[in-house]
Amino acid sequence: MSRLRLLLSVGEPAGIGPDLCVSLAQHMLPPLVLIGDIDCLRHRAIQLGIPVAFAPWSPEQGWPENNQTLSVWPITLPHSCRAGQLDPANAPAVLEGLDRAVSLLQAGLADALVTGPIHKGVINDAGIAFSGHTEYLAARCGQGEVLMLLAGRGLRVALATTHLPLRDVAAAINATDLERSLRLLQQGLRQDFGLAEPRIRVTGLNPHAGEGGHLGREEIDIIAPVIGKLQGEGWAITGPWPADTLFTPRFLEDTDAVLAMYHDQGLPVLKYHAFGEAVNITLGLPIVRTSVDHGTALDLAGSGRAEIHSLLHAIQAAAEIVRQRRLSSS
C-alpha cells in the first residue's frame, strides 16, 4: 500500500493554528505538508521557543520523506501576523490555502486534508461571505450534499443542520434534506469507518421529541416518516428520541452514530465527552477532510498553552480514513 500524503492548512494565522503546526516537529508523524505563511510559522516557533527548521515546498518536488524539517507550501500574507490580533486583510490568503489543497487533492497528488481552525468572523469582516469550512469545501468541490460529523472517544454525532441561527433551524428541517443527511451518514460510516450495518439513532427537534405533538409536530410530520422509510429498507435506525435522554450510556452503548437536528443540540454533548480528542469529519466530499474540534483560541496564540491533541487525532483520523477507503476499493 502506497504511503500517505497529508496536507495541513494552518488556518487563521493570528490564532493557535501556527502554534499547533510548529509543535508537530516534536511528534513522530507521517510526512505531511503545511499550507501557510512560512514567515508567520517561523516567527511563532521563535516566540514559543520550539527549535524547528522549515523548507519551502511545491508539488513539483514530490512528497517529503520525513518531518525532521517541516515542509511548507508557502502562501504570503498581505500583512505581517501578530498572535491574537485578527486582520481581515489576511483572510483571502487563508481561503487560498484551502483552494490550493482542494486542487491538489482533486488532481490525485495528495490523499487527505487536515484543516487548522479558522475565524469565520474575520473572513466575513473582509467582505467574503463565509459560513464555515464544511460549506466552503463543499462548494469548492462542487458537492452540494455533505454532512458534518464529529467523533471522539467512541461517540459520533452528525448534524442535520450546521451553522444556522437557532430561529432558522425548524424551517430547515424537511423530509428531503433529512433523508439525504441520513444516507450520507450511513454511506460515510460504511466507507470511512468500515461499519457494514451501522446503528443510527436520530434525535427529535423539540423538547421531549415533541411530546406527542404538544411541543411541535416536526417529529410526527417529518422525522418519524423518514425513519420509517429507511427502516423499511432494512436500516438499523431508530428515533426520533428526546435529545436529553438519548445522550446517556444506556442508549449510546449499542449506537454507532447519532444524527442531531442542530449544532448546539449535539455538539455540546460530544465536546463535553471528548473535547481535545474529537475530530471534525466532512462526509460526502470526494476528498478526505478532517479537522480539529476547537476554534482559533486567540487568547492562547503564542502563549505556549495551546493543546495539540485534537490536531494529532485529526491527522490520525485522516490517515485511517484514507487506509479504509483504499481497503474498500481494493
mmCIF file of C-alpha atoms in Angstrom:
data_model
loop_
_atom_site.group_PDB
_atom_site.id
_atom_site.type_symbol
_atom_site.label_atom_id
_atom_site.label_comp_id
_atom_site.label_asym_id
_atom_site.label_seq_id
_atom_site.Cartn_x
_atom_site.Cartn_y
_atom_site.Cartn_z
ATOM 1 C CA MET A 1 0.000 0.000 0.000
ATOM 2 C CA SER A 2 1.459 3.396 -1.008
ATOM 3 C CA ARG A 3 2.374 5.863 1.685
ATOM 4 C CA LEU A 4 0.028 8.598 2.850
ATOM 5 C CA ARG A 5 0.283 12.150 1.551
ATOM 6 C CA LEU A 6 -1.352 14.519 4.032
ATOM 7 C CA LEU A 7 -1.915 18.265 3.661
ATOM 8 C CA LEU A 8 -2.427 20.529 6.670
ATOM 9 C CA SER A 9 -3.807 24.041 6.260
ATOM 10 C CA VAL A 10 -2.538 26.326 9.026
ATOM 11 C CA GLY A 11 -5.841 28.196 9.367
ATOM 12 C CA GLU A 12 -6.218 31.650 10.904
ATOM 13 C CA PRO A 13 -2.648 32.961 11.268
ATOM 14 C CA ALA A 14 -3.453 35.048 14.353
ATOM 15 C CA GLY A 15 -4.858 32.037 16.198
ATOM 16 C CA ILE A 16 -3.325 28.868 17.572
ATOM 17 C CA GLY A 17 -3.066 27.184 14.164
ATOM 18 C CA PRO A 18 0.587 28.212 13.726
ATOM 19 C CA ASP A 19 1.349 27.155 17.323
ATOM 20 C CA LEU A 20 -0.039 23.685 16.687
ATOM 21 C CA CYS A 21 1.727 23.326 13.348
ATOM 22 C CA VAL A 22 5.191 24.177 14.660
ATOM 23 C CA SER A 23 4.592 21.819 17.592
ATOM 24 C CA LEU A 24 4.274 18.947 15.119
ATOM 25 C CA ALA A 25 8.056 18.919 14.865
ATOM 26 C CA GLN A 26 8.065 17.333 18.344
ATOM 27 C CA HIS A 27 5.928 14.359 17.252
ATOM 28 C CA MET A 28 6.505 11.291 15.098
ATOM 29 C CA LEU A 29 4.073 11.622 12.208
ATOM 30 C CA PRO A 30 3.706 10.524 8.584
ATOM 31 C CA PRO A 31 5.279 13.086 6.223
ATOM 32 C CA LEU A 32 2.906 15.981 5.653
ATOM 33 C CA VAL A 33 2.920 19.379 4.004
ATOM 34 C CA LEU A 34 1.774 22.557 5.728
ATOM 35 C CA ILE A 35 -0.004 25.252 3.729
ATOM 36 C CA GLY A 36 0.561 28.723 5.138
ATOM 37 C CA ASP A 37 2.877 31.682 5.535
ATOM 38 C CA ILE A 38 6.378 30.415 6.300
ATOM 39 C CA ASP A 39 7.476 33.673 7.977
ATOM 40 C CA CYS A 40 4.456 33.531 10.294
ATOM 41 C CA LEU A 41 5.303 29.942 11.214
ATOM 42 C CA ARG A 42 8.972 30.744 11.755
ATOM 43 C CA HIS A 43 8.139 33.735 13.972
ATOM 44 C CA ARG A 44 5.690 31.689 16.030
ATOM 45 C CA ALA A 45 8.282 28.952 16.519
ATOM 46 C CA ILE A 46 10.730 31.536 17.855
ATOM 47 C CA GLN A 47 8.019 33.009 20.089
ATOM 48 C CA LEU A 48 7.289 29.561 21.521
ATOM 49 C CA GLY A 49 10.921 28.548 21.791
ATOM 50 C CA ILE A 50 10.457 25.484 19.583
ATOM 51 C CA PRO A 51 13.543 24.570 17.534
ATOM 52 C CA VAL A 52 12.328 23.622 14.070
ATOM 53 C CA ALA A 53 13.526 24.086 10.508
ATOM 54 C CA PHE A 54 11.200 24.964 7.641
ATOM 55 C CA ALA A 55 11.604 24.232 3.938
ATOM 56 C CA PRO A 56 9.527 25.736 1.120
ATOM 57 C CA TRP A 57 7.736 23.031 -0.850
ATOM 58 C CA SER A 58 5.894 22.800 -4.149
ATOM 59 C CA PRO A 59 4.030 19.899 -5.781
ATOM 60 C CA GLU A 60 6.754 19.563 -8.399
ATOM 61 C CA GLN A 61 9.236 18.447 -5.730
ATOM 62 C CA GLY A 62 7.479 15.214 -4.827
ATOM 63 C CA TRP A 63 6.390 14.275 -1.344
ATOM 64 C CA PRO A 64 8.762 14.902 1.590
ATOM 65 C CA GLU A 65 10.396 11.842 3.130
ATOM 66 C CA ASN A 66 10.113 12.875 6.795
ATOM 67 C CA ASN A 67 9.110 15.671 9.167
ATOM 68 C CA GLN A 68 12.517 16.459 10.634
ATOM 69 C CA THR A 69 12.131 19.624 8.572
ATOM 70 C CA LEU A 70 8.591 20.961 8.247
ATOM 71 C CA SER A 71 7.695 21.283 4.575
ATOM 72 C CA VAL A 72 5.565 24.347 3.820
ATOM 73 C CA TRP A 73 3.701 25.145 0.636
ATOM 74 C CA PRO A 74 4.115 28.886 1.152
ATOM 75 C CA ILE A 75 1.357 31.453 0.952
ATOM 76 C CA THR A 76 2.400 35.041 1.618
ATOM 77 C CA LEU A 77 0.154 37.030 3.934
ATOM 78 C CA PRO A 78 -0.505 40.615 2.759
ATOM 79 C CA HIS A 79 0.114 41.866 6.310
ATOM 80 C CA SER A 80 2.539 40.517 8.874
ATOM 81 C CA CYS A 81 0.762 38.490 11.520
ATOM 82 C CA ARG A 82 0.767 39.001 15.278
ATOM 83 C CA ALA A 83 -0.523 36.331 17.631
ATOM 84 C CA GLY A 84 -4.002 37.122 18.905
ATOM 85 C CA GLN A 85 -4.627 40.091 16.581
ATOM 86 C CA LEU A 86 -7.040 39.449 13.726
ATOM 87 C CA ASP A 87 -6.513 41.228 10.415
ATOM 88 C CA PRO A 88 -9.211 40.997 7.704
ATOM 89 C CA ALA A 89 -6.591 41.740 5.053
ATOM 90 C CA ASN A 90 -5.153 38.260 5.624
ATOM 91 C CA ALA A 91 -8.484 36.448 5.170
ATOM 92 C CA PRO A 92 -8.134 35.841 1.397
ATOM 93 C CA ALA A 93 -4.811 34.074 1.993
ATOM 94 C CA VAL A 94 -6.498 31.718 4.460
ATOM 95 C CA LEU A 95 -9.017 30.713 1.791
ATOM 96 C CA GLU A 96 -6.282 30.472 -0.838
ATOM 97 C CA GLY A 97 -4.746 27.719 1.262
ATOM 98 C CA LEU A 98 -7.981 25.741 1.144
ATOM 99 C CA ASP A 99 -8.294 26.287 -2.606
ATOM 100 C CA ARG A 100 -4.775 25.023 -3.215
ATOM 101 C CA ALA A 101 -5.364 21.955 -1.098
ATOM 102 C CA VAL A 102 -8.576 21.039 -2.911
ATOM 103 C CA SER A 103 -6.899 21.447 -6.302
ATOM 104 C CA LEU A 104 -4.052 19.141 -5.281
ATOM 105 C CA LEU A 105 -6.431 16.537 -3.886
ATOM 106 C CA GLN A 106 -8.643 16.625 -6.961
ATOM 107 C CA ALA A 107 -5.561 16.102 -9.128
ATOM 108 C CA GLY A 108 -4.705 12.982 -7.145
ATOM 109 C CA LEU A 109 -1.440 14.476 -5.864
ATOM 110 C CA ALA A 110 -2.431 14.281 -2.173
ATOM 111 C CA ASP A 111 -4.608 11.922 -0.154
ATOM 112 C CA ALA A 112 -6.250 13.994 2.575
ATOM 113 C CA LEU A 113 -6.628 17.475 4.021
ATOM 114 C CA VAL A 114 -6.451 18.282 7.721
ATOM 115 C CA THR A 115 -7.631 21.820 8.437
ATOM 116 C CA GLY A 116 -6.467 24.083 11.211
ATOM 117 C CA PRO A 117 -9.035 26.356 12.878
ATOM 118 C CA ILE A 118 -10.283 29.427 11.046
ATOM 119 C CA HIS A 119 -12.150 32.514 12.244
ATOM 120 C CA LYS A 120 -15.459 32.953 10.411
ATOM 121 C CA GLY A 121 -15.960 36.487 11.689
ATOM 122 C CA VAL A 122 -12.759 37.970 10.298
ATOM 123 C CA ILE A 123 -13.399 36.367 6.892
ATOM 124 C CA ASN A 124 -16.833 37.980 6.812
ATOM 125 C CA ASP A 125 -15.283 41.257 8.006
ATOM 126 C CA ALA A 126 -13.104 41.063 4.888
ATOM 127 C CA GLY A 127 -16.270 41.186 2.779
ATOM 128 C CA ILE A 128 -16.248 37.480 1.928
ATOM 129 C CA ALA A 129 -19.454 35.529 2.526
ATOM 130 C CA PHE A 130 -18.374 32.521 4.581
ATOM 131 C CA SER A 131 -20.253 30.218 6.953
ATOM 132 C CA GLY A 132 -17.626 27.583 7.671
ATOM 133 C CA HIS A 133 -15.101 25.058 6.397
ATOM 134 C CA THR A 134 -17.771 22.442 5.682
ATOM 135 C CA GLU A 135 -19.846 24.644 3.406
ATOM 136 C CA TYR A 136 -16.824 26.242 1.714
ATOM 137 C CA LEU A 137 -15.173 22.939 0.871
ATOM 138 C CA ALA A 138 -18.464 21.530 -0.409
ATOM 139 C CA ALA A 139 -18.833 24.469 -2.796
ATOM 140 C CA ARG A 140 -15.172 24.277 -3.815
ATOM 141 C CA CYS A 141 -15.585 20.578 -4.642
ATOM 142 C CA GLY A 142 -18.855 21.188 -6.468
ATOM 143 C CA GLN A 143 -20.583 18.954 -3.942
ATOM 144 C CA GLY A 144 -23.996 20.105 -2.757
ATOM 145 C CA GLU A 145 -24.590 17.251 -0.335
ATOM 146 C CA VAL A 146 -22.247 16.988 2.639
ATOM 147 C CA LEU A 147 -22.606 16.211 6.323
ATOM 148 C CA MET A 148 -20.672 17.371 9.379
ATOM 149 C CA LEU A 149 -19.667 14.566 11.752
ATOM 150 C CA LEU A 150 -17.694 14.905 14.969
ATOM 151 C CA ALA A 151 -16.184 11.816 16.540
ATOM 152 C CA GLY A 152 -14.282 11.217 19.747
ATOM 153 C CA ARG A 153 -13.883 8.569 22.456
ATOM 154 C CA GLY A 154 -16.303 6.226 20.719
ATOM 155 C CA LEU A 155 -19.084 8.789 20.220
ATOM 156 C CA ARG A 156 -20.057 10.009 16.752
ATOM 157 C CA VAL A 157 -22.510 12.875 16.270
ATOM 158 C CA ALA A 158 -23.637 14.170 12.873
ATOM 159 C CA LEU A 159 -25.696 17.312 12.282
ATOM 160 C CA ALA A 160 -28.797 17.653 10.122
ATOM 161 C CA THR A 161 -28.206 21.431 10.068
ATOM 162 C CA THR A 162 -24.931 23.197 10.787
ATOM 163 C CA HIS A 163 -24.191 26.913 11.050
ATOM 164 C CA LEU A 164 -27.677 28.403 11.196
ATOM 165 C CA PRO A 165 -29.213 30.880 13.634
ATOM 166 C CA LEU A 166 -31.450 28.959 16.011
ATOM 167 C CA ARG A 167 -34.530 30.789 14.750
ATOM 168 C CA ASP A 168 -33.951 29.278 11.274
ATOM 169 C CA VAL A 169 -33.454 25.651 12.310
ATOM 170 C CA ALA A 170 -37.073 24.447 12.349
ATOM 171 C CA ALA A 171 -37.713 25.771 8.839
ATOM 172 C CA ALA A 172 -34.599 23.938 7.605
ATOM 173 C CA ILE A 173 -35.840 20.532 8.791
ATOM 174 C CA ASN A 174 -37.640 18.846 5.890
ATOM 175 C CA ALA A 175 -38.024 15.274 4.730
ATOM 176 C CA THR A 176 -35.858 15.591 1.621
ATOM 177 C CA ASP A 177 -32.842 17.070 3.389
ATOM 178 C CA LEU A 178 -33.218 14.811 6.417
ATOM 179 C CA GLU A 179 -33.249 11.664 4.287
ATOM 180 C CA ARG A 180 -30.243 12.966 2.346
ATOM 181 C CA SER A 181 -28.341 13.572 5.585
ATOM 182 C CA LEU A 182 -29.098 10.086 6.853
ATOM 183 C CA ARG A 183 -27.996 8.469 3.599
ATOM 184 C CA LEU A 184 -24.753 10.449 3.727
ATOM 185 C CA LEU A 185 -24.257 9.335 7.314
ATOM 186 C CA GLN A 186 -24.807 5.661 6.522
ATOM 187 C CA GLN A 187 -22.539 5.861 3.475
ATOM 188 C CA GLY A 188 -19.816 7.607 5.480
ATOM 189 C CA LEU A 189 -19.974 5.110 8.338
ATOM 190 C CA ARG A 190 -19.594 2.277 5.843
ATOM 191 C CA GLN A 191 -16.933 3.861 3.634
ATOM 192 C CA ASP A 192 -14.795 5.687 6.192
ATOM 193 C CA PHE A 193 -15.302 3.598 9.345
ATOM 194 C CA GLY A 194 -15.804 0.127 7.890
ATOM 195 C CA LEU A 195 -19.209 -0.409 9.548
ATOM 196 C CA ALA A 196 -21.191 -2.761 7.323
ATOM 197 C CA GLU A 197 -24.550 -2.213 9.079
ATOM 198 C CA PRO A 198 -24.261 0.999 11.098
ATOM 199 C CA ARG A 199 -26.653 1.529 14.002
ATOM 200 C CA ILE A 200 -28.059 5.047 13.886
ATOM 201 C CA ARG A 201 -30.228 6.922 16.372
ATOM 202 C CA VAL A 202 -31.970 10.178 15.451
ATOM 203 C CA THR A 203 -32.926 12.954 17.849
ATOM 204 C CA GLY A 204 -36.150 14.869 17.768
ATOM 205 C CA LEU A 205 -36.130 18.592 17.175
ATOM 206 C CA ASN A 206 -38.324 19.691 20.054
ATOM 207 C CA PRO A 207 -38.140 19.082 23.813
ATOM 208 C CA HIS A 208 -39.287 15.534 24.661
ATOM 209 C CA ALA A 209 -39.298 14.835 20.903
ATOM 210 C CA GLY A 210 -42.409 16.963 20.569
ATOM 211 C CA GLU A 211 -44.403 15.380 23.422
ATOM 212 C CA GLY A 212 -46.807 13.679 21.043
ATOM 213 C CA GLY A 213 -47.336 16.866 19.064
ATOM 214 C CA HIS A 214 -47.968 19.150 22.034
ATOM 215 C CA LEU A 215 -44.495 20.741 21.756
ATOM 216 C CA GLY A 216 -44.223 20.694 17.969
ATOM 217 C CA ARG A 217 -45.129 18.416 15.079
ATOM 218 C CA GLU A 218 -41.789 18.089 13.260
ATOM 219 C CA GLU A 219 -41.257 14.663 14.808
ATOM 220 C CA ILE A 220 -44.672 13.405 13.664
ATOM 221 C CA ASP A 221 -44.827 15.060 10.259
ATOM 222 C CA ILE A 222 -41.174 14.873 9.125
ATOM 223 C CA ILE A 223 -38.687 12.935 11.236
ATOM 224 C CA ALA A 224 -40.628 9.760 12.068
ATOM 225 C CA PRO A 225 -41.810 9.174 8.464
ATOM 226 C CA VAL A 226 -38.244 9.424 7.141
ATOM 227 C CA ILE A 227 -37.012 6.982 9.786
ATOM 228 C CA GLY A 228 -39.877 4.621 8.964
ATOM 229 C CA LYS A 229 -38.987 4.708 5.279
ATOM 230 C CA LEU A 230 -35.370 3.765 5.987
ATOM 231 C CA GLN A 231 -36.413 1.063 8.436
ATOM 232 C CA GLY A 232 -38.450 -0.356 5.588
ATOM 233 C CA GLU A 233 -35.217 -0.594 3.603
ATOM 234 C CA GLY A 234 -33.662 -2.665 6.368
ATOM 235 C CA TRP A 235 -31.689 0.052 8.145
ATOM 236 C CA ALA A 236 -30.740 -0.273 11.814
ATOM 237 C CA ILE A 237 -32.152 3.167 12.626
ATOM 238 C CA THR A 238 -34.451 4.372 15.412
ATOM 239 C CA GLY A 239 -35.999 7.628 16.611
ATOM 240 C CA PRO A 240 -36.951 10.331 16.979
ATOM 241 C CA TRP A 241 -35.507 10.260 20.508
ATOM 242 C CA PRO A 242 -35.623 13.068 23.073
ATOM 243 C CA ALA A 243 -32.122 14.532 22.964
ATOM 244 C CA ASP A 244 -31.935 14.969 26.741
ATOM 245 C CA THR A 245 -32.182 11.207 27.298
ATOM 246 C CA LEU A 246 -30.651 9.850 24.092
ATOM 247 C CA PHE A 247 -27.173 11.027 25.072
ATOM 248 C CA THR A 248 -26.903 8.645 28.007
ATOM 249 C CA PRO A 249 -24.833 5.435 28.255
ATOM 250 C CA ARG A 250 -27.867 3.130 28.168
ATOM 251 C CA PHE A 251 -28.840 4.363 24.706
ATOM 252 C CA LEU A 252 -25.390 5.001 23.297
ATOM 253 C CA GLU A 253 -23.807 1.644 24.121
ATOM 254 C CA ASP A 254 -25.395 0.000 21.066
ATOM 255 C CA THR A 255 -25.188 3.062 18.780
ATOM 256 C CA ASP A 256 -22.643 3.785 16.058
ATOM 257 C CA ALA A 257 -23.759 7.355 15.391
ATOM 258 C CA VAL A 258 -26.362 9.918 16.350
ATOM 259 C CA LEU A 259 -27.914 12.399 13.941
ATOM 260 C CA ALA A 260 -28.800 15.571 15.849
ATOM 261 C CA MET A 261 -31.068 18.215 14.386
ATOM 262 C CA TYR A 262 -28.867 21.244 15.028
ATOM 263 C CA HIS A 263 -25.383 22.351 16.054
ATOM 264 C CA ASP A 264 -25.885 23.083 19.741
ATOM 265 C CA GLN A 265 -28.132 20.082 20.298
ATOM 266 C CA GLY A 266 -25.436 17.527 19.508
ATOM 267 C CA LEU A 267 -22.040 19.157 19.821
ATOM 268 C CA PRO A 268 -22.110 20.270 23.469
ATOM 269 C CA VAL A 269 -22.514 16.607 24.449
ATOM 270 C CA LEU A 270 -19.761 15.455 22.095
ATOM 271 C CA LYS A 271 -17.358 18.135 23.287
ATOM 272 C CA TYR A 272 -18.106 17.502 26.948
ATOM 273 C CA HIS A 273 -17.383 13.830 26.304
ATOM 274 C CA ALA A 274 -14.244 14.196 24.202
ATOM 275 C CA PHE A 275 -13.102 17.816 23.864
ATOM 276 C CA GLY A 276 -9.465 17.992 22.846
ATOM 277 C CA GLU A 277 -9.612 14.484 21.380
ATOM 278 C CA ALA A 278 -12.540 14.819 18.989
ATOM 279 C CA VAL A 279 -12.238 15.165 15.217
ATOM 280 C CA ASN A 280 -14.445 17.020 12.749
ATOM 281 C CA ILE A 281 -15.004 14.956 9.581
ATOM 282 C CA THR A 282 -16.850 16.077 6.460
ATOM 283 C CA LEU A 283 -18.858 13.222 4.970
ATOM 284 C CA GLY A 284 -19.946 13.290 1.339
ATOM 285 C CA LEU A 285 -16.931 15.083 -0.117
ATOM 286 C CA PRO A 286 -14.958 13.451 -2.946
ATOM 287 C CA ILE A 287 -11.849 14.246 -0.857
ATOM 288 C CA VAL A 288 -10.902 13.233 2.690
ATOM 289 C CA ARG A 289 -11.107 16.148 5.114
ATOM 290 C CA THR A 290 -10.723 16.154 8.884
ATOM 291 C CA SER A 291 -10.249 18.998 11.336
ATOM 292 C CA VAL A 292 -9.763 19.922 14.961
ATOM 293 C CA ASP A 293 -12.705 20.162 17.351
ATOM 294 C CA HIS A 294 -11.932 23.696 18.528
ATOM 295 C CA GLY A 295 -11.630 27.267 17.343
ATOM 296 C CA THR A 296 -8.800 29.737 16.887
ATOM 297 C CA ALA A 297 -8.337 30.455 20.626
ATOM 298 C CA LEU A 298 -6.878 33.908 20.038
ATOM 299 C CA ASP A 299 -6.198 34.333 23.748
ATOM 300 C CA LEU A 300 -3.858 31.315 23.698
ATOM 301 C CA ALA A 301 -1.985 32.142 20.490
ATOM 302 C CA GLY A 302 1.723 32.497 21.113
ATOM 303 C CA SER A 303 1.384 31.607 24.796
ATOM 304 C CA GLY A 304 2.634 28.023 24.664
ATOM 305 C CA ARG A 305 -0.584 26.816 26.327
ATOM 306 C CA ALA A 306 -2.397 25.538 23.217
ATOM 307 C CA GLU A 307 -3.142 21.798 23.318
ATOM 308 C CA ILE A 308 -2.182 19.796 20.244
ATOM 309 C CA HIS A 309 -4.167 16.612 20.993
ATOM 310 C CA SER A 310 -7.142 17.313 18.724
ATOM 311 C CA LEU A 311 -4.843 18.065 15.779
ATOM 312 C CA LEU A 312 -2.955 14.820 16.348
ATOM 313 C CA HIS A 313 -6.263 12.932 16.428
ATOM 314 C CA ALA A 314 -7.381 14.713 13.236
ATOM 315 C CA ILE A 315 -4.169 13.655 11.471
ATOM 316 C CA GLN A 316 -4.607 10.085 12.699
ATOM 317 C CA ALA A 317 -8.260 10.031 11.610
ATOM 318 C CA ALA A 318 -7.380 11.311 8.125
ATOM 319 C CA ALA A 319 -4.775 8.588 7.755
ATOM 320 C CA GLU A 320 -7.211 5.901 8.934
ATOM 321 C CA ILE A 321 -9.953 7.065 6.564
ATOM 322 C CA VAL A 322 -7.561 7.015 3.614
ATOM 323 C CA ARG A 323 -6.487 3.476 4.520
ATOM 324 C CA GLN A 324 -10.110 2.365 4.954
ATOM 325 C CA ARG A 325 -11.091 3.773 1.559
ATOM 326 C CA ARG A 326 -8.125 2.048 -0.065
ATOM 327 C CA LEU A 327 -9.091 -1.258 1.522
ATOM 328 C CA SER A 328 -12.710 -0.951 0.446
ATOM 329 C CA SER A 329 -11.713 -0.164 -3.146
ATOM 330 C CA SER A 330 -9.093 -2.909 -3.457
#
